[in-house]
C-alpha cells in the first residue's frame, strides 16, 4: 500500500477543487475512528460517487441492501460526516431534488456551491437537471 499523501497535498487538492478543477479525493485515506457499521458502509458508498454524480439518501440505502426506511440513517451519517469534502456528502440529495442540509460551514449554501462547481445545477435549493444515479448503476 502506498504511503498516505502529505497533508499539504490534500490542502493543495482542496484549493484546486474550489478553484473549479476536477479533483478526486476517493484515494485520500481517512481514519474516522469508531463508527456505527452502517455509517461505515454509507461513507464507503458515498466515496464511490464521482465528480458531478448525485444520489438520493434512499438510493444510497438501496445500494447497501437496506430498505427505504434507512434513508434517514443515511441522512444521519451524512450529518455526522467529519470530512465533507473527502466523503462527498454534498452529492447526496433528497428524493424530491432538494439538496437538504450540509454539515460543513455555510450549510446548504456551501452544498449548492460545491454542486455548482461540479456542474450540477441548483436553483432555490433544488437540483434542476435530471441526473442519473451514476455512481450506483441505477
Tab-separated table of C-alpha atoms in Angstrom:
chain	number	residue	atom	x	y	z
A	1	UNK	CA	0.000	0.000	0.000
A	2	UNK	CA	1.412	3.426	-0.914
A	3	UNK	CA	2.054	5.883	1.889
A	4	UNK	CA	-0.711	8.410	2.577
A	5	UNK	CA	-0.422	11.744	0.815
A	6	UNK	CA	1.083	14.517	2.890
A	7	UNK	CA	-1.444	16.867	4.431
A	8	UNK	CA	-0.176	19.717	2.240
A	9	UNK	CA	-1.013	17.704	-0.884
A	10	UNK	CA	-4.608	17.303	0.298
A	11	UNK	CA	-4.801	21.019	1.098
A	12	UNK	CA	-3.480	21.817	-2.375
A	13	UNK	CA	-6.080	19.462	-3.883
A	14	UNK	CA	-8.832	21.199	-1.900
A	15	UNK	CA	-7.698	24.579	-3.220
A	16	UNK	CA	-7.701	23.227	-6.770
A	17	UNK	CA	-11.189	21.786	-6.213
A	18	UNK	CA	-12.619	25.109	-5.029
A	19	UNK	CA	-10.950	26.810	-7.990
A	20	UNK	CA	-13.053	24.531	-10.220
A	21	UNK	CA	-10.520	21.869	-11.112
A	22	UNK	CA	-11.774	18.298	-11.222
A	23	UNK	CA	-10.186	16.599	-8.206
A	24	UNK	CA	-10.853	13.080	-6.942
A	25	UNK	CA	-10.486	12.615	-3.177
A	26	UNK	CA	-11.504	8.938	-3.221
A	27	UNK	CA	-7.989	7.707	-2.510
A	28	UNK	CA	-7.288	10.055	0.390
A	29	UNK	CA	-7.073	7.806	3.443
A	30	UNK	CA	-9.134	8.809	6.442
A	31	UNK	CA	-9.305	7.422	9.944
A	32	UNK	CA	-12.775	8.191	11.238
A	33	UNK	CA	-12.267	6.305	14.460
A	34	UNK	CA	-15.031	4.046	15.723
A	35	UNK	CA	-18.208	4.379	13.663
A	36	UNK	CA	-21.520	2.587	13.526
A	37	UNK	CA	-21.097	-0.242	10.991
A	38	UNK	CA	-23.939	1.114	8.827
A	39	UNK	CA	-22.304	4.567	8.776
A	40	UNK	CA	-19.021	2.994	7.613
A	41	UNK	CA	-20.879	1.386	4.711
A	42	UNK	CA	-22.646	4.648	3.876
A	43	UNK	CA	-19.344	6.542	3.841
A	44	UNK	CA	-17.794	3.957	1.512
A	45	UNK	CA	-20.774	4.165	-0.866
A	46	UNK	CA	-20.699	7.952	-0.941
A	47	UNK	CA	-16.954	7.977	-1.591
A	48	UNK	CA	-17.691	5.958	-4.747
A	49	UNK	CA	-19.727	8.844	-6.207
A	50	UNK	CA	-17.668	10.705	-8.760
A	51	UNK	CA	-17.446	14.306	-9.866
A	52	UNK	CA	-20.917	15.664	-10.643
A	53	UNK	CA	-22.684	12.426	-9.726
A	54	UNK	CA	-25.541	12.616	-7.281
A	55	UNK	CA	-27.561	10.055	-5.407
A	56	UNK	CA	-30.517	10.275	-3.084
A	57	UNK	CA	-30.469	9.200	0.535
A	58	UNK	CA	-32.814	6.361	-0.427
A	59	UNK	CA	-30.621	5.269	-3.339
A	60	UNK	CA	-27.622	5.031	-1.043
A	61	UNK	CA	-29.682	2.893	1.354
A	62	UNK	CA	-30.832	0.690	-1.546
A	63	UNK	CA	-27.253	0.251	-2.757
A	64	UNK	CA	-26.446	-1.124	0.703
A	65	UNK	CA	-29.348	-3.606	0.515
A	66	UNK	CA	-31.229	-1.638	3.148
A	67	UNK	CA	-34.885	-0.721	2.891
A	68	UNK	CA	-36.198	2.783	2.212
A	69	UNK	CA	-36.648	3.309	5.931
A	70	UNK	CA	-32.844	3.516	6.127
A	71	UNK	CA	-32.796	6.748	4.087
A	72	UNK	CA	-32.992	8.643	7.386
A	73	UNK	CA	-29.997	6.709	8.692
A	74	UNK	CA	-28.079	7.668	5.552
A	75	UNK	CA	-29.018	11.284	6.305
A	76	UNK	CA	-27.764	10.894	9.869
A	77	UNK	CA	-24.471	9.516	8.571
A	78	UNK	CA	-24.141	12.493	6.230
A	79	UNK	CA	-24.930	14.910	9.084
A	80	UNK	CA	-22.194	13.226	11.159
A	81	UNK	CA	-19.634	13.209	8.338
A	82	UNK	CA	-16.445	14.708	9.820
A	83	UNK	CA	-14.742	15.250	6.435
A	84	UNK	CA	-17.394	16.506	3.981
A	85	UNK	CA	-15.061	17.128	1.055
A	86	UNK	CA	-13.272	13.779	1.343
A	87	UNK	CA	-16.555	11.907	1.889
A	88	UNK	CA	-18.555	13.965	-0.627
A	89	UNK	CA	-21.893	14.156	1.146
A	90	UNK	CA	-22.713	17.248	-0.927
A	91	UNK	CA	-23.521	14.760	-3.714
A	92	UNK	CA	-26.361	13.188	-1.703
A	93	UNK	CA	-29.789	14.798	-2.070
A	94	UNK	CA	-33.395	14.185	-1.115
A	95	UNK	CA	-35.638	12.184	-3.428
A	96	UNK	CA	-37.576	15.323	-4.423
A	97	UNK	CA	-34.434	17.033	-5.710
A	98	UNK	CA	-33.993	19.243	-2.654
A	99	UNK	CA	-30.365	19.434	-1.690
A	100	UNK	CA	-31.088	19.284	2.035
A	101	UNK	CA	-28.709	20.309	4.772
A	102	UNK	CA	-24.947	20.171	4.891
A	103	UNK	CA	-22.676	19.591	7.871
A	104	UNK	CA	-19.852	21.847	6.660
A	105	UNK	CA	-19.616	25.586	7.360
A	106	UNK	CA	-22.076	27.518	5.228
A	107	UNK	CA	-24.659	24.730	5.336
A	108	UNK	CA	-26.861	24.225	2.296
A	109	UNK	CA	-25.443	27.336	0.597
A	110	UNK	CA	-21.991	25.706	0.576
A	111	UNK	CA	-23.519	22.435	-0.640
A	112	UNK	CA	-25.161	24.230	-3.567
A	113	UNK	CA	-21.881	25.952	-4.432
A	114	UNK	CA	-19.970	22.664	-4.379
A	115	UNK	CA	-22.569	21.034	-6.616
A	116	UNK	CA	-22.314	24.013	-8.974
A	117	UNK	CA	-18.509	23.621	-9.114
A	118	UNK	CA	-19.166	20.072	-10.337
A	119	UNK	CA	-21.690	21.196	-12.953
A	120	UNK	CA	-24.857	20.245	-11.069
A	121	UNK	CA	-27.477	22.962	-11.496
A	122	UNK	CA	-29.237	24.043	-8.310
A	123	UNK	CA	-31.940	26.706	-8.101
A	124	UNK	CA	-33.799	27.565	-4.942
A	125	UNK	CA	-32.201	24.614	-3.147
A	126	UNK	CA	-33.383	22.092	-5.755
A	127	UNK	CA	-31.320	20.160	-8.301
A	128	UNK	CA	-32.807	21.398	-11.587
A	129	UNK	CA	-31.444	18.919	-14.094
A	130	UNK	CA	-32.070	15.258	-14.369
A	131	UNK	CA	-29.060	13.316	-13.150
A	132	UNK	CA	-28.943	9.550	-13.220
A	133	UNK	CA	-27.725	7.742	-10.145
A	134	UNK	CA	-24.422	7.275	-11.966
A	135	UNK	CA	-22.320	6.064	-9.081
A	136	UNK	CA	-24.868	3.422	-8.144
A	137	UNK	CA	-25.740	1.998	-11.558
A	138	UNK	CA	-29.438	2.959	-11.495
